[in-house]
Every structure is written in C-alpha cells, then in structure tokens.
Amino acid sequence: MELFRYTAHQLHSKLKNKEVSAVELTQAVLDRTDAVESSVKAYITQTRDTALAQAKAVDNKINNGEDITVLSGIPGVLKDNICTKGVKTTCASQILAKFVPPYDATVVEKLASQDTVIIGKANMDEFAMGGSTENSGFHPTHNPWDVNVVPGGSSGGSAAAVAAGEAVWALGSDTGGSIRQPAAYCGLVGLKPTYGRVSRYGLVAFASSLDQIGPITRDVTDCAHVMNVISGYDAKDSTSINSAAPDYTKSLTRDIKGLKIGLPREYFVAGMDADVEKAIYKAIDQLVALGAEYQEVSMPHTEYGLSAYYIIAPAEASSNLARYDGVSFGHRTEGTDIVDMYKKTRSEAFGAEVKRRIMLGTYALSSGYYDAYYLKALKVRSLVKQDFDKAFDKVDVLITPTTPTPAFKIGEKSNDPLAMYLQDICTIPVNLAGVPAISIPCGFSGKLPIGLQIIGKPLGEETLIRTAYAFEQSNDYHNRLAPLGEVK
Amino acid sequence: MDYETVVGLEVHSELKTKSKIFCGCSTSFGADQNTNVCPVCLGLPGVLPVINEKVVEFAIKAGLALNCEILPFSKFDRKNYYYPDLPKNFQTSQFDLPIAVNGYLDIEVNGETKRIGITRVHMEEDAGKLVHSGSIATSDSSLVDYNRTGVPLIEIVSEPDLRSPEEAKAYLEKMKAILQYIDVSDCKMEEGSLRCDANVSLRPRGSEKLGTKTEIKNLNSFKMVQRGLEYEVERHTEVLEEGGKIVQETRSWDEANGMTVSLRSKEQAHDYRYLPEPDLVPIVVDPAKVEELRRNLPELPDARKARLMADYGLSAYDAEVITASRAMADYFDETVNCKADAKTAANWVMGEVSKHINAAGIEIEACPVSPTKLAELINLIDKGTISNKIAKTVFEEMWTTGKNAATIVKEKGMVQISDASEITGIIDKVIADNPQSVADFKAGKEKAIGFLVGQIMKQTKGRANPEMVNSLLRERL
Amino acid sequence: MEFPEHNDLDGEIMKITRKDVETVALLSRLEIPEGDIEKVTGQLNAILEYVDVLNKVETANVEPTAHVLPLKNVFRQDEVKPSLPRELALSNAPEQEDGYFKVPKIVEG
C-alpha cells in the first residue's frame, strides 16, 4: 500500500521503527498531491519547502533517539481560515488573497510543539459560508470519490485532501456543520468539539458564538490524537473552557455496553435519501448488537433552530466581516474617497454568498428589527439548548444522519441558497447548543459515502470517541479509499 | 422669550492602566506611530479580546467616586460603524448594562452647591488617531496611527442638569479633580486623556419638555467647552427667535473661527446595530470587592475641601481652589505638615506658587520649590525674619537656584530689621531729609506718609519690618 | 436610519423592500449594481420567509442565550507585553507612508 494511504497512528509506528523517514513520508504525500491535485483542487497554498524542513527536523530527532509523539512528522493540511504566521491565509476570499498573518493561531502553535508537518492551506467556502466549497473565491474542490460531486463545505478542501491521500490529517472549522458534513461526504471522521474546547484564537471569525476548530481524519484513532494536540484552555480566548482536556486516546476502547442512544425524530426528515436512511438504521442495529440500547426522543425546537441559525450566524458575521475594508490589510480597490473605497473594495472582493449573508445579518441587527430577529433568535437558541439538555437527561448520545442526502453534483444547488441551507438541518442545532458531535462513515450510496452523526453532552467528546470507535471497528468503511487514480 | 439653557456632557477619560483594555500593548503616550500595536488591537483576522482586570477596577472606582450604583451584572457590546480609526469597524463598548449607573457630583456655582446627575459610566476601547495635512475636510488623504486603539476609556454621561456654560466648566473641573484623586486618569485634555462632547438645547423657561438638542464635538479644552456652549446657545437663540427650528445634528467647534460647524452629511444618523460582544463573557461584580474598593477610595475633593475648612479655617473659596487638583491639595497638605501656618500656606500656594507654575507652563508636581522648602520660607515670614514682600524675592531665588530660603536670606543679607532703635534711627534721618513731606502729612495729607515709608524702605533695602516702620514713624511724626 | 414602517409581526410575513436593501447595503458598505437589486431583494426575502417560522414559537418567558458557556469574569492582568515590530504591523498595508497607514479622503457619515 502506498505510504499516503496509511493513517497517522500507523505511520507513527513506521517512523518509530525507522521503516520510513519523515522526509520520505512527506515526499510521498507531496508526490501524491502532484499526481491528483489537478482533479481534486483541494489546496489554496502548498508549503512544500517548510514541510520538508519540518520533516527533516523530526528525522534528526528520531536519529538522535529522541522521543516523538504520534503526529510528529505526519503531514497535515489546515483549512485556510486558520492563521499561519508568514504563510498566506485567504479564507478562500479575494479580499484576503494576499494576506499574510504576522502571527500563528493557537492550534498552529500547539501543532508546531508536536513537530507536525504542515503541507499547506486547504480550500473552503469563502469565509466558511457554504456547504459545498463552491463558494470559494478561487476555485471549487472536487470530491475524490466522484470528481463531479462536491466534497461538502465549508471545510471541503480539508476533507478532499485527506480522502485523496493529499494529506494524512486535516483541521477544519465548523459553524453549522462545516467539519461534519464534508467528512460525511468524503467518507472520513470529522469532529466538532464542545464550544470552547479548542481555542478560536487565530481562527478567522465567521460566527463567533458558533465557530469551533476540529479534526478531519481517516479514522477515529487519528481523530483522538489530533484532539489531544489541539484541545485545551487558551488564555488568549476568553470563551475558552478553563479545564485541561483529557487524553482522548483512553476512550479508544470498544466498550459501549449499556450505552443509551437517543434517536431524535425531527432529524429523520421526510425527503431523506433512501440509501442514507437504510445505512443509518443498519448502523443503529450494529450499535445495538454491540451492546447499546436506543429510544426515540423528541427535540421539538429543531426546525426553529435552523431559522435561528440563519439569523444569528449572519448577524455575527456581518459584524465580524466589517473589518475587511481595504484600510490596513487585504485587498483595496481605490475610490474617490474613503466611503467609495470601502464600497468598491468590499463589493468587488467579496463573493455573492458572503455579501448576501452580510446584508441579512445587518438587516437583522438594524434598528427596528433587532428584537424581532436577533433577540428572538437568541431566545429560540435557549429552547434548542434546552431540547438537548432534556434529551441528555435520558440518553448518553444522540444518533442522526449527518446529512439527509449524500454529496450532490457540483453546480446542482449553487443557484438556490435556500436548498443549500437545508443540507444543514442535522448539523446546525448542535452548534446552537454548543455540544460536541462527530461524523463517521456508515455506508455508501452508490459510490458516495454516507455519514453517521453522534452527538454528545457538553464536554462529552470521550463518549463520542468511544461510541464512534466501537462502531468503526465493527466495520471496514474506514479502510475504504477513494478510487482516485493518477491524473496526467 | 426667556429661554433656559439645558446642557448635558459626555466625558471620555483614558484610564491610566499600563496595558490596553483587550491586549498587552503599552498605553504610553507619545510613542512613534504604529509601534504600540499588535494583532489584537489592529483587529487582524482571527484575533480575540481579553479584558484587562485593572480597567474594570478603575471603572468601578470611578463609579463609586461619582456616587453611582455598581451593576451586579455587566457586559460588553459591539457598536458597529465604519471609520478608518476603528480597525474592526466596530467599537467594543457597553450598551444596555454599563458598569455603573445613577450617580451625581456636586458643583459650586455662585457660592451655591448644585447637584448634577450622572446617568451612567461605562467602559469602552479608544480608537486610533488620524493625521491629515490641513483639515480633514480639505485633505486628499489621511494617515492612520493605531497606537491609541484599545486604550481603555470610561465614558461618563451626565443628566441634562447643567444650566449654563459656567456650570458646564465647573462640572468638568470637578470631574477632572475626582478622576485624578482616585488616580484612574491623568485627565490631560491637551494629551487627549480627557475629552468632552456637549449636548445643548433651549426651552422656554418654565417648560418641562426638552428642546431639540445639538451635539458639539472637538472641544479640546475647558475654555473651548465654555466658548463652544456660549456660541451654540446664542445660535439656538437666534434660530428660535426667528421662528425657525433647531436641526438635531452633530456640530464641530471651529476654534480658529470661534463657531460651530455642522458635521451632518446627507446620510442619516448612525444605526449602531448593537449586539452583545460574543468574544467576551459577562462581568459579575463581587459585592465584597466593591465594598473593598469603596473603603479604599482616597479622600475625594469635596471631603478634602470640607476638611481644610474645618481643620485650618480656610475659606470655602480658598479650599475649593486648593482642592481643585489632587496634586495641589497634596502640595498644600505637605507644606502644612512641615509646620507651616495653614492660612499663609494657602495664600502662597494660590499666589506665588500658582503664578510661577502657570507662567512656566508646568504642573505643580514639577515645581522646583518643594513643599518642605516652601514651609521653611513661610516659617521665616511668620517668625519675622523676613517680610512678606522680601519673601517674594526670596521665592524667586529659590525657584531659579533651587537653594533653600535660609541660605538665600543669609547670602543676600535679607534678614528683616526689627530692631526698634535701628529703625528709629533711620526714621529720624528720613524725617530730617524730607521736611516737605512731613509738613504735608501734618497738614492732613495721609498719602505723604506713604512716601516717607517708601524712603525708609529704600534706605533699608526693603528689610525694615513694615509694621514697626509704620507704628514708629507715626510716633515720631 | 429610517426603515419604512413595517407592521407588527403577529403571523404576518415581513417583507424586505428594495429600499430596505439599499439602506442595508449602505450600512454594510456594499454596492449592489442596479440590475441586481431585484434579485438580491428576492433572495433575501426567500430567506426571511423561511426564517419567519420563528414567530410561531412562544418566547415571552425565555432568556436569550448570547453565550452557550456559563463563563464569567475572564480577565487578564494589567501587564505590558511586546507589541509587533512596526514593519510587521504594516506588512499587509495596501498603502503606507512614514510608518502610518494611508487612506483616501475621509468624508463624514
């Protein structure tokens, strides 16, 4: 098997056993990227030279008999809304096309402390607004399972890179499903941590009260390892949970006997794809066979949660994106005066979806409408959160499809923003409540992967990982690889 | 029509913390442009704020010193508007739950105490500075310095309780004194650490309803506040008397031309679209901590003034002047602690000391004559070693040379002549030399004695004890 | 900022008008080309109609959730930390002069 097909934990053993060097491994991944990137287009920026230098440093450590950790020397990619010092960070927007941050995000510092190898910055929907990566200001990304199909979004580049073997692991960000949905569409494991579990310092903000950074990996074990590195309190982030993160690899047992699963009826929507439905129910049966029990629960405010999200997220975004004005960084279009410059810069360099959401958000916050929209949405958010609290009084985890349908064709939904929004019905309420959730592969619809979502209590990542691992190890979906051949 | 002036003031005061409100950059004044900045205060993509605990402490102290209620639950909000001195195009401020509400301060106007209500005190971040050649209106481009963005401010909003430009000035002076006393701000208007916007409206006397108000910005000194208000009151009066309506707008004080100019463009007033700051969590104030801060507040201006009047018998006016700044009150107290007579000390502090520091354009903290040295000088006067008049000369010398009083008096031989026989001798000589004046005096011209006294002083180079000269001269005549 | 009067909600669908769109565009410092205003208005209306379902929920006695975490009083000490070197602070500036960021003519409003 080619090197790029192994998981991080498998490669770690090879590095430690000196079966392969970090440089060889990185080179193999870079070679793979060269071979397939023209059909996947997962990358915005590749950092080949620094990656090889980082790999070399790890090899030196290994040769000196020094200890290395699981992610040391393992090439990964970061979603391009995570600030990397000295490396262009664009959020897939023309307005930041040349922006080079003078600082590293906290997660980047943490990864560096583990001697990981970063091979590039991944494509995404512009400013994380979208569910297909078609909203990228540069180019769309293609799903390695079927290049005519979207990889999902907004962390589409991250997921596609890992699924294509162009990276061993990735970081994405999730505001309404942007880690979990692309993970589902690309047959990968994607985890959105509890809000506040991972520092947002250095994550370019979309919706501050909803955003979280999380791993997109080939299997649950890798996910646990990445979580170990990136989680934890950060004094630079006032919304960071002030408690040390546990060792998530300790949850890689297979024991889910007695686990109480809740099936929220509102997530099993009419219009759910038949293959998805079948796969989800099969997965539930499998979990029962492994010792879990399930019951139906109701989360009556689910539908309202979606509407609340489409007020809260754009409202916060409209404020977060006001700084993109051509004054002190980023793109500038000259104008006759400063107001003209603001308007021309923002209108030219923001994409249509971004502008739409900014306008929606501005409207929702404007005088006369604040109570009716924003305040109302914040109240509905309380009700959505209460639904989760009540459900978790009865069960340990909730199981739902990650998305109602598998990945759709590139261009199929791009003209209808509303149709795009409806893909997020299973993922959005999780962000509103701030609880953690993971998506893992649970089957196929033709050649397209289907994702199973497991939702946990606040700081319930350990239970999620334990449940996901038990399920994963009872099937071989995580061993299946996208049949992406070389493209010459 | 008799109109009543109604004024409300919004004061912004920079808090003298070492670091900014949301990041660790220095707040030092006068640094080279864009050298006190970091990703956070530059508002770069991805950054997050973290509240400086000292800012909250200072804001609570200010609230307490202004007799406010400290709200048990307080939060930050975003105030959204576009301006190049605002990196994020929103200012993190406090909207509906400010740190302190419902306070007051007292001012003295025409010998009467008046209580001015304070609506609220809230925390916010300062914006950057714009530099242009010429004026902002005529300049083709502007230069932005972000050193000041993120410097912590408190905004103090008064009730519309002020009734004249004089009252407004008194309010500002008292506010400045209070903030200096509790040591939360330097309050230097010329450095921008104290700023004031004024809201003014007129209404027919006796009416309860407020008239349409205008806001005046760019008032960069207490004098400008007063002049700006005087101008605006006149302008309002003219408009109303002609039957016109006041347009609610913001106007800028044009110092060069002595007038206010409308800042209102065709765009309407700002819609700030406040929303709770999602990157910061709320502040829940610990009542015990508030009590501790309250207990540890220093003696405030009014209390200090009362104490000076009670302990030293100073007049209300004198006590008011001396306690107007904490530094001056401290200087006075120290002088008295060095055993100088309080009333004399008051006269000297308000007189020669103030005259000299004002002329030199320095603060009293930089006065080259220390309280100890001043006390020594005062004691020489009180002991009769030198006269008050000579003392002024000595003070001059102390100011320029830094030497102490005793040394100067000795070096210059300025010791007062208080020996009766010596004085009498000189008196007799002067009487003998000036028969005409003597005759004039005896004929009833009181003024002639002044001439004789002058001659005696001249003979003694001013050293003769004036009281003795007067009484002995009259005896001899 | 005067939005045209909209009636009280109670079940009525709020409609964003063309004028609203123009006002909102100005507030957001965006220019919508004349030919696109109609389309944008339609798209925003579609989303607002969808969102309108919020009105069906009773929230009179519900507290708003601005933060999902029960965090409070998160502070840092008043300590000076190193600032950025100026070249780095200006490194992304579209236009600079003499260590300042340079911007075009400023008009009020």
mmCIF file of N, CA and C in Angstrom, chain B residues 268-359:
data_model
loop_
_atom_site.group_PDB
_atom_site.id
_atom_site.type_symbol
_atom_site.label_atom_id
_atom_site.label_comp_id
_atom_site.label_asym_id
_atom_site.label_seq_id
_atom_site.Cartn_x
_atom_site.Cartn_y
_atom_site.Cartn_z
ATOM 1 N N GLN B 268 -28.002 59.711 7.121
ATOM 2 C CA GLN B 268 -28.716 59.873 8.373
ATOM 3 C C GLN B 268 -27.824 59.545 9.573
ATOM 4 N N ALA B 269 -28.364 59.707 10.739
ATOM 5 C CA ALA B 269 -27.632 59.361 11.955
ATOM 6 C C ALA B 269 -27.282 57.870 11.945
ATOM 7 N N HIS B 270 -26.221 57.530 12.632
ATOM 8 C CA HIS B 270 -25.749 56.152 12.645
ATOM 9 C C HIS B 270 -26.765 55.193 13.238
ATOM 10 N N ASP B 271 -26.882 54.003 12.632
ATOM 11 C CA ASP B 271 -27.605 52.900 13.248
ATOM 12 C C ASP B 271 -26.505 51.954 13.722
ATOM 13 N N TYR B 272 -26.238 51.931 15.027
ATOM 14 C CA TYR B 272 -25.071 51.210 15.510
ATOM 15 C C TYR B 272 -25.249 49.697 15.600
ATOM 16 N N ARG B 273 -26.459 49.238 15.435
ATOM 17 C CA ARG B 273 -26.707 47.779 15.410
ATOM 18 C C ARG B 273 -25.972 47.066 16.538
ATOM 19 N N TYR B 274 -26.200 47.539 17.764
ATOM 20 C CA TYR B 274 -25.540 46.923 18.912
ATOM 21 C C TYR B 274 -25.853 45.439 18.998
ATOM 22 N N LEU B 275 -24.840 44.637 19.305
ATOM 23 C CA LEU B 275 -25.106 43.246 19.679
ATOM 24 C C LEU B 275 -24.141 42.868 20.792
ATOM 25 N N PRO B 276 -24.567 41.938 21.658
ATOM 26 C CA PRO B 276 -23.683 41.560 22.766
ATOM 27 C C PRO B 276 -22.378 41.017 22.189
ATOM 28 N N GLU B 277 -21.241 41.443 22.737
ATOM 29 C CA GLU B 277 -19.941 41.007 22.236
ATOM 30 C C GLU B 277 -19.768 39.511 22.442
ATOM 31 N N PRO B 278 -19.787 38.714 21.355
ATOM 32 C CA PRO B 278 -19.730 37.267 21.527
ATOM 33 C C PRO B 278 -18.360 36.754 21.974
ATOM 34 N N ASP B 279 -17.314 37.562 21.805
ATOM 35 C CA ASP B 279 -15.976 37.093 22.167
ATOM 36 C C ASP B 279 -15.613 37.379 23.620
ATOM 37 N N LEU B 280 -16.509 38.049 24.347
ATOM 38 C CA LEU B 280 -16.247 38.323 25.757
ATOM 39 C C LEU B 280 -17.399 37.795 26.596
ATOM 40 N N VAL B 281 -17.080 37.310 27.777
ATOM 41 C CA VAL B 281 -18.137 36.814 28.658
ATOM 42 C C VAL B 281 -18.481 37.893 29.686
ATOM 43 N N PRO B 282 -19.656 37.772 30.316
ATOM 44 C CA PRO B 282 -20.131 38.864 31.174
ATOM 45 C C PRO B 282 -19.267 39.066 32.424
ATOM 46 N N ILE B 283 -19.478 40.242 33.017
ATOM 47 C CA ILE B 283 -18.785 40.578 34.261
ATOM 48 C C ILE B 283 -19.792 40.513 35.390
ATOM 49 N N VAL B 284 -19.521 39.673 36.355
ATOM 50 C CA VAL B 284 -20.384 39.581 37.526
ATOM 51 C C VAL B 284 -19.573 40.145 38.678
ATOM 52 N N VAL B 285 -20.009 41.283 39.171
ATOM 53 C CA VAL B 285 -19.201 42.000 40.155
ATOM 54 C C VAL B 285 -19.404 41.404 41.547
ATOM 55 N N ASP B 286 -18.324 41.183 42.250
ATOM 56 C CA ASP B 286 -18.381 40.655 43.612
ATOM 57 C C ASP B 286 -18.644 41.816 44.570
ATOM 58 N N PRO B 287 -19.776 41.799 45.276
ATOM 59 C CA PRO B 287 -20.111 42.912 46.177
ATOM 60 C C PRO B 287 -19.013 43.167 47.213
ATOM 61 N N ALA B 288 -18.362 42.121 47.669
ATOM 62 C CA ALA B 288 -17.299 42.300 48.663
ATOM 63 C C ALA B 288 -16.157 43.111 48.069
ATOM 64 N N LYS B 289 -15.857 42.835 46.822
ATOM 65 C CA LYS B 289 -14.779 43.558 46.148
ATOM 66 C C LYS B 289 -15.153 45.031 45.981
ATOM 67 N N VAL B 290 -16.426 45.267 45.649
ATOM 68 C CA VAL B 290 -16.883 46.652 45.502
ATOM 69 C C VAL B 290 -16.751 47.389 46.826
ATOM 70 N N GLU B 291 -17.130 46.738 47.905
ATOM 71 C CA GLU B 291 -17.015 47.370 49.224
ATOM 72 C C GLU B 291 -15.570 47.669 49.564
ATOM 73 N N GLU B 292 -14.693 46.754 49.204
ATOM 74 C CA GLU B 292 -13.276 46.969 49.469
ATOM 75 C C GLU B 292 -12.778 48.189 48.703
ATOM 76 N N LEU B 293 -13.187 48.286 47.446
ATOM 77 C CA LEU B 293 -12.779 49.437 46.638
ATOM 78 C C LEU B 293 -13.344 50.719 47.223
ATOM 79 N N ARG B 294 -14.576 50.639 47.679
ATOM 80 C CA ARG B 294 -15.219 51.818 48.247
ATOM 81 C C ARG B 294 -14.486 52.263 49.509
ATOM 82 N N ARG B 295 -14.159 51.302 50.351
ATOM 83 C CA ARG B 295 -13.455 51.614 51.600
ATOM 84 C C ARG B 295 -12.105 52.255 51.318
ATOM 85 N N ASN B 296 -11.463 51.767 50.262
ATOM 86 C CA ASN B 296 -10.107 52.232 49.983
ATOM 87 C C ASN B 296 -10.039 53.451 49.079
ATOM 88 N N LEU B 297 -11.188 54.033 48.762
ATOM 89 C CA LEU B 297 -11.150 55.255 47.973
ATOM 90 C C LEU B 297 -10.444 56.347 48.784
ATOM 91 N N PRO B 298 -9.605 57.138 48.139
ATOM 92 C CA PRO B 298 -8.972 58.225 48.879
ATOM 93 C C PRO B 298 -9.995 59.314 49.206
ATOM 94 N N GLU B 299 -9.605 60.244 50.033
ATOM 95 C CA GLU B 299 -10.469 61.376 50.354
ATOM 96 C C GLU B 299 -10.755 62.138 49.058
ATOM 97 N N LEU B 300 -12.027 62.312 48.751
ATOM 98 C CA LEU B 300 -12.401 62.960 47.494
ATOM 99 C C LEU B 300 -12.412 64.477 47.654
ATOM 100 N N PRO B 301 -12.437 65.215 46.521
ATOM 101 C CA PRO B 301 -12.302 66.676 46.603
ATOM 102 C C PRO B 301 -13.238 67.363 47.590
ATOM 103 N N ASP B 302 -14.523 67.006 47.553
ATOM 104 C CA ASP B 302 -15.468 67.689 48.451
ATOM 105 C C ASP B 302 -15.125 67.438 49.912
ATOM 106 N N ALA B 303 -14.787 66.196 50.209
ATOM 107 C CA ALA B 303 -14.458 65.860 51.596
ATOM 108 C C ALA B 303 -13.166 66.551 52.008
ATOM 109 N N ARG B 304 -12.240 66.602 51.075
ATOM 110 C CA ARG B 304 -10.961 67.230 51.394
ATOM 111 C C ARG B 304 -11.153 68.725 51.628
ATOM 112 N N LYS B 305 -11.982 69.308 50.797
ATOM 113 C CA LYS B 305 -12.271 70.742 50.935
ATOM 114 C C LYS B 305 -12.892 70.999 52.305
ATOM 115 N N ALA B 306 -13.849 70.181 52.679
ATOM 116 C CA ALA B 306 -14.502 70.347 53.977
ATOM 117 C C ALA B 306 -13.498 70.215 55.107
ATOM 118 N N ARG B 307 -12.584 69.274 54.956
ATOM 119 C CA ARG B 307 -11.582 69.071 55.995
ATOM 120 C C ARG B 307 -10.669 70.279 56.112
ATOM 121 N N LEU B 308 -10.249 70.831 55.006
ATOM 122 C CA LEU B 308 -9.371 72.005 55.045
ATOM 123 C C LEU B 308 -10.067 73.185 55.702
ATOM 124 N N MET B 309 -11.363 73.303 55.404
ATOM 125 C CA MET B 309 -12.104 74.389 56.021
ATOM 126 C C MET B 309 -12.230 74.153 57.519
ATOM 127 N N ALA B 310 -12.515 72.938 57.910
ATOM 128 C CA ALA B 310 -12.713 72.628 59.332
ATOM 129 C C ALA B 310 -11.405 72.688 60.107
ATOM 130 N N ASP B 311 -10.375 72.031 59.554
ATOM 131 C CA ASP B 311 -9.118 71.930 60.298
ATOM 132 C C ASP B 311 -8.331 73.229 60.308
ATOM 133 N N TYR B 312 -8.386 73.957 59.207
ATOM 134 C CA TYR B 312 -7.491 75.105 59.088
ATOM 135 C C TYR B 312 -8.223 76.427 58.994
ATOM 136 N N GLY B 313 -9.532 76.363 58.997
ATOM 137 C CA GLY B 313 -10.281 77.607 58.909
ATOM 138 C C GLY B 313 -10.149 78.294 57.564
ATOM 139 N N LEU B 314 -9.830 77.555 56.533
ATOM 140 C CA LEU B 314 -9.738 78.175 55.212
ATOM 141 C C LEU B 314 -11.131 78.561 54.750
ATOM 142 N N SER B 315 -11.171 79.585 53.901
ATOM 143 C CA SER B 315 -12.471 79.968 53.360
ATOM 144 C C SER B 315 -12.892 78.926 52.326
ATOM 145 N N ALA B 316 -14.184 78.908 52.022
ATOM 146 C CA ALA B 316 -14.685 77.954 51.039
ATOM 147 C C ALA B 316 -13.996 78.172 49.704
ATOM 148 N N TYR B 317 -13.838 79.406 49.346
ATOM 149 C CA TYR B 317 -13.197 79.720 48.066
ATOM 150 C C TYR B 317 -11.777 79.173 48.022
ATOM 151 N N ASP B 318 -10.996 79.479 49.073
ATOM 152 C CA ASP B 318 -9.606 79.033 49.120
ATOM 153 C C ASP B 318 -9.531 77.513 49.086
ATOM 154 N N ALA B 319 -10.366 76.894 49.885
ATOM 155 C CA ALA B 319 -10.348 75.421 49.947
ATOM 156 C C ALA B 319 -10.713 74.827 48.602
ATOM 157 N N GLU B 320 -11.656 75.461 47.912
ATOM 158 C CA GLU B 320 -12.093 74.984 46.601
ATOM 159 C C GLU B 320 -10.934 75.034 45.604
ATOM 160 N N VAL B 321 -10.237 76.214 45.617
ATOM 161 C CA VAL B 321 -9.131 76.368 44.670
ATOM 162 C C VAL B 321 -8.032 75.340 44.936
ATOM 163 N N ILE B 322 -7.690 75.191 46.219
ATOM 164 C CA ILE B 322 -6.584 74.301 46.566
ATOM 165 C C ILE B 322 -6.918 72.842 46.255
ATOM 166 N N THR B 323 -8.164 72.438 46.460
ATOM 167 C CA THR B 323 -8.507 71.021 46.254
ATOM 168 C C THR B 323 -8.943 70.739 44.830
ATOM 169 N N ALA B 324 -8.888 71.765 43.968
ATOM 170 C CA ALA B 324 -9.324 71.546 42.586
ATOM 171 C C ALA B 324 -8.470 70.505 41.885
ATOM 172 N N SER B 325 -7.214 70.395 42.302
ATOM 173 C CA SER B 325 -6.419 69.297 41.763
ATOM 174 C C SER B 325 -5.786 68.559 42.922
ATOM 175 N N ARG B 326 -5.687 67.272 42.766
ATOM 176 C CA ARG B 326 -5.142 66.462 43.850
ATOM 177 C C ARG B 326 -3.700 66.850 44.122
ATOM 178 N N ALA B 327 -2.984 67.143 43.064
ATOM 179 C CA ALA B 327 -1.571 67.471 43.215
ATOM 180 C C ALA B 327 -1.402 68.737 44.050
ATOM 181 N N MET B 328 -2.264 69.723 43.790
ATOM 182 C CA MET B 328 -2.150 70.963 44.543
ATOM 183 C C MET B 328 -2.555 70.738 45.993
ATOM 184 N N ALA B 329 -3.600 69.944 46.183
ATOM 185 C CA ALA B 329 -4.039 69.656 47.554
ATOM 186 C C ALA B 329 -2.941 68.897 48.307
ATOM 187 N N ASP B 330 -2.284 67.981 47.616
ATOM 188 C CA ASP B 330 -1.189 67.235 48.250
ATOM 189 C C ASP B 330 -0.043 68.178 48.606
ATOM 190 N N TYR B 331 0.260 69.064 47.688
ATOM 191 C CA TYR B 331 1.338 70.024 47.891
ATOM 192 C C TYR B 331 1.035 70.864 49.126
ATOM 193 N N PHE B 332 -0.197 71.337 49.188
ATOM 194 C CA PHE B 332 -0.621 72.147 50.332
ATOM 195 C C PHE B 332 -0.501 71.352 51.625
ATOM 196 N N ASP B 333 -1.031 70.153 51.622
ATOM 197 C CA ASP B 333 -1.008 69.332 52.832
ATOM 198 C C ASP B 333 0.425 69.094 53.310
ATOM 199 N N GLU B 334 1.295 68.839 52.360
ATOM 200 C CA GLU B 334 2.683 68.569 52.730
ATOM 201 C C GLU B 334 3.333 69.801 53.334
ATOM 202 N N THR B 335 3.015 70.934 52.742
ATOM 203 C CA THR B 335 3.576 72.193 53.255
ATOM 204 C C THR B 335 3.124 72.391 54.704
ATOM 205 N N VAL B 336 1.849 72.171 54.950
ATOM 206 C CA VAL B 336 1.321 72.343 56.304
ATOM 207 C C VAL B 336 1.917 71.314 57.245
ATOM 208 N N ASN B 337 2.139 70.092 56.731
ATOM 209 C CA ASN B 337 2.747 69.069 57.567
ATOM 210 C C ASN B 337 4.159 69.423 57.998
ATOM 211 N N CYS B 338 4.805 70.312 57.224
ATOM 212 C CA CYS B 338 6.142 70.750 57.618
ATOM 213 C C CYS B 338 6.037 71.942 58.539
ATOM 214 N N LYS B 339 4.946 72.036 59.215
ATOM 215 C CA LYS B 339 4.723 73.026 60.249
ATOM 216 C C LYS B 339 4.577 74.457 59.748
ATOM 217 N N ALA B 340 4.095 74.606 58.525
ATOM 218 C CA ALA B 340 3.814 75.958 58.061
ATOM 219 C C ALA B 340 2.389 76.317 58.466
ATOM 220 N N ASP B 341 2.166 77.595 58.694
ATOM 221 C CA ASP B 341 0.824 78.040 59.044
ATOM 222 C C ASP B 341 -0.099 77.830 57.840
ATOM 223 N N ALA B 342 -1.261 77.233 58.112
ATOM 224 C CA ALA B 342 -2.142 76.817 57.016
ATOM 225 C C ALA B 342 -2.605 77.987 56.169
ATOM 226 N N LYS B 343 -3.038 79.081 56.824
ATOM 227 C CA LYS B 343 -3.580 80.190 56.030
ATOM 228 C C LYS B 343 -2.505 80.835 55.165
ATOM 229 N N THR B 344 -1.314 80.956 55.743
ATOM 230 C CA THR B 344 -0.207 81.520 54.952
ATOM 231 C C THR B 344 0.120 80.591 53.798
ATOM 232 N N ALA B 345 0.149 79.310 54.124
ATOM 233 C CA ALA B 345 0.450 78.330 53.083
ATOM 234 C C ALA B 345 -0.566 78.432 51.962
ATOM 235 N N ALA B 346 -1.832 78.567 52.329
ATOM 236 C CA ALA B 346 -2.887 78.663 51.312
ATOM 237 C C ALA B 346 -2.634 79.855 50.405
ATOM 238 N N ASN B 347 -2.315 81.002 51.034
ATOM 239 C CA ASN B 347 -2.065 82.198 50.238
ATOM 240 C C ASN B 347 -0.910 82.006 49.283
ATOM 241 N N TRP B 348 0.161 81.385 49.794
ATOM 242 C CA TRP B 348 1.331 81.187 48.949
ATOM 243 C C TRP B 348 1.080 80.208 47.823
ATOM 244 N N VAL B 349 0.367 79.110 48.122
ATOM 245 C CA VAL B 349 0.086 78.104 47.091
ATOM 246 C C VAL B 349 -0.784 78.709 45.989
ATOM 247 N N MET B 350 -1.820 79.439 46.422
ATOM 248 C CA MET B 350 -2.732 80.041 45.438
ATOM 249 C C MET B 350 -2.095 81.241 44.755
ATOM 250 N N GLY B 351 -1.127 81.845 45.460
ATOM 251 C CA GLY B 351 -0.499 83.065 44.944
ATOM 252 C C GLY B 351 0.765 82.772 44.158
ATOM 253 N N GLU B 352 1.916 82.991 44.840
ATOM 254 C CA GLU B 352 3.199 82.892 44.145
ATOM 255 C C GLU B 352 3.432 81.558 43.456
ATOM 256 N N VAL B 353 3.118 80.461 44.123
ATOM 257 C CA VAL B 353 3.375 79.141 43.528
ATOM 258 C C VAL B 353 2.576 78.992 42.239
ATOM 259 N N SER B 354 1.278 79.261 42.313
ATOM 260 C CA SER B 354 0.432 79.111 41.120
ATOM 261 C C SER B 354 0.877 80.035 40.011
ATOM 262 N N LYS B 355 1.203 81.289 40.393
ATOM 263 C CA LYS B 355 1.641 82.255 39.392
ATOM 264 C C LYS B 355 2.847 81.707 38.621
ATOM 265 N N HIS B 356 3.808 81.182 39.391
ATOM 266 C CA HIS B 356 5.036 80.708 38.759
ATOM 267 C C HIS B 356 4.821 79.465 37.910
ATOM 268 N N ILE B 357 4.055 78.495 38.410
ATOM 269 C CA ILE B 357 3.900 77.272 37.601
ATOM 270 C C ILE B 357 3.085 77.568 36.352
ATOM 271 N N ASN B 358 2.109 78.447 36.451
ATOM 272 C CA ASN B 358 1.324 78.797 35.260
ATOM 273 C C ASN B 358 2.181 79.490 34.222
ATOM 274 N N ALA B 359 3.024 80.429 34.711
ATOM 275 C CA ALA B 359 3.898 81.148 33.773
ATOM 276 C C ALA B 359 4.867 80.191 33.092
#
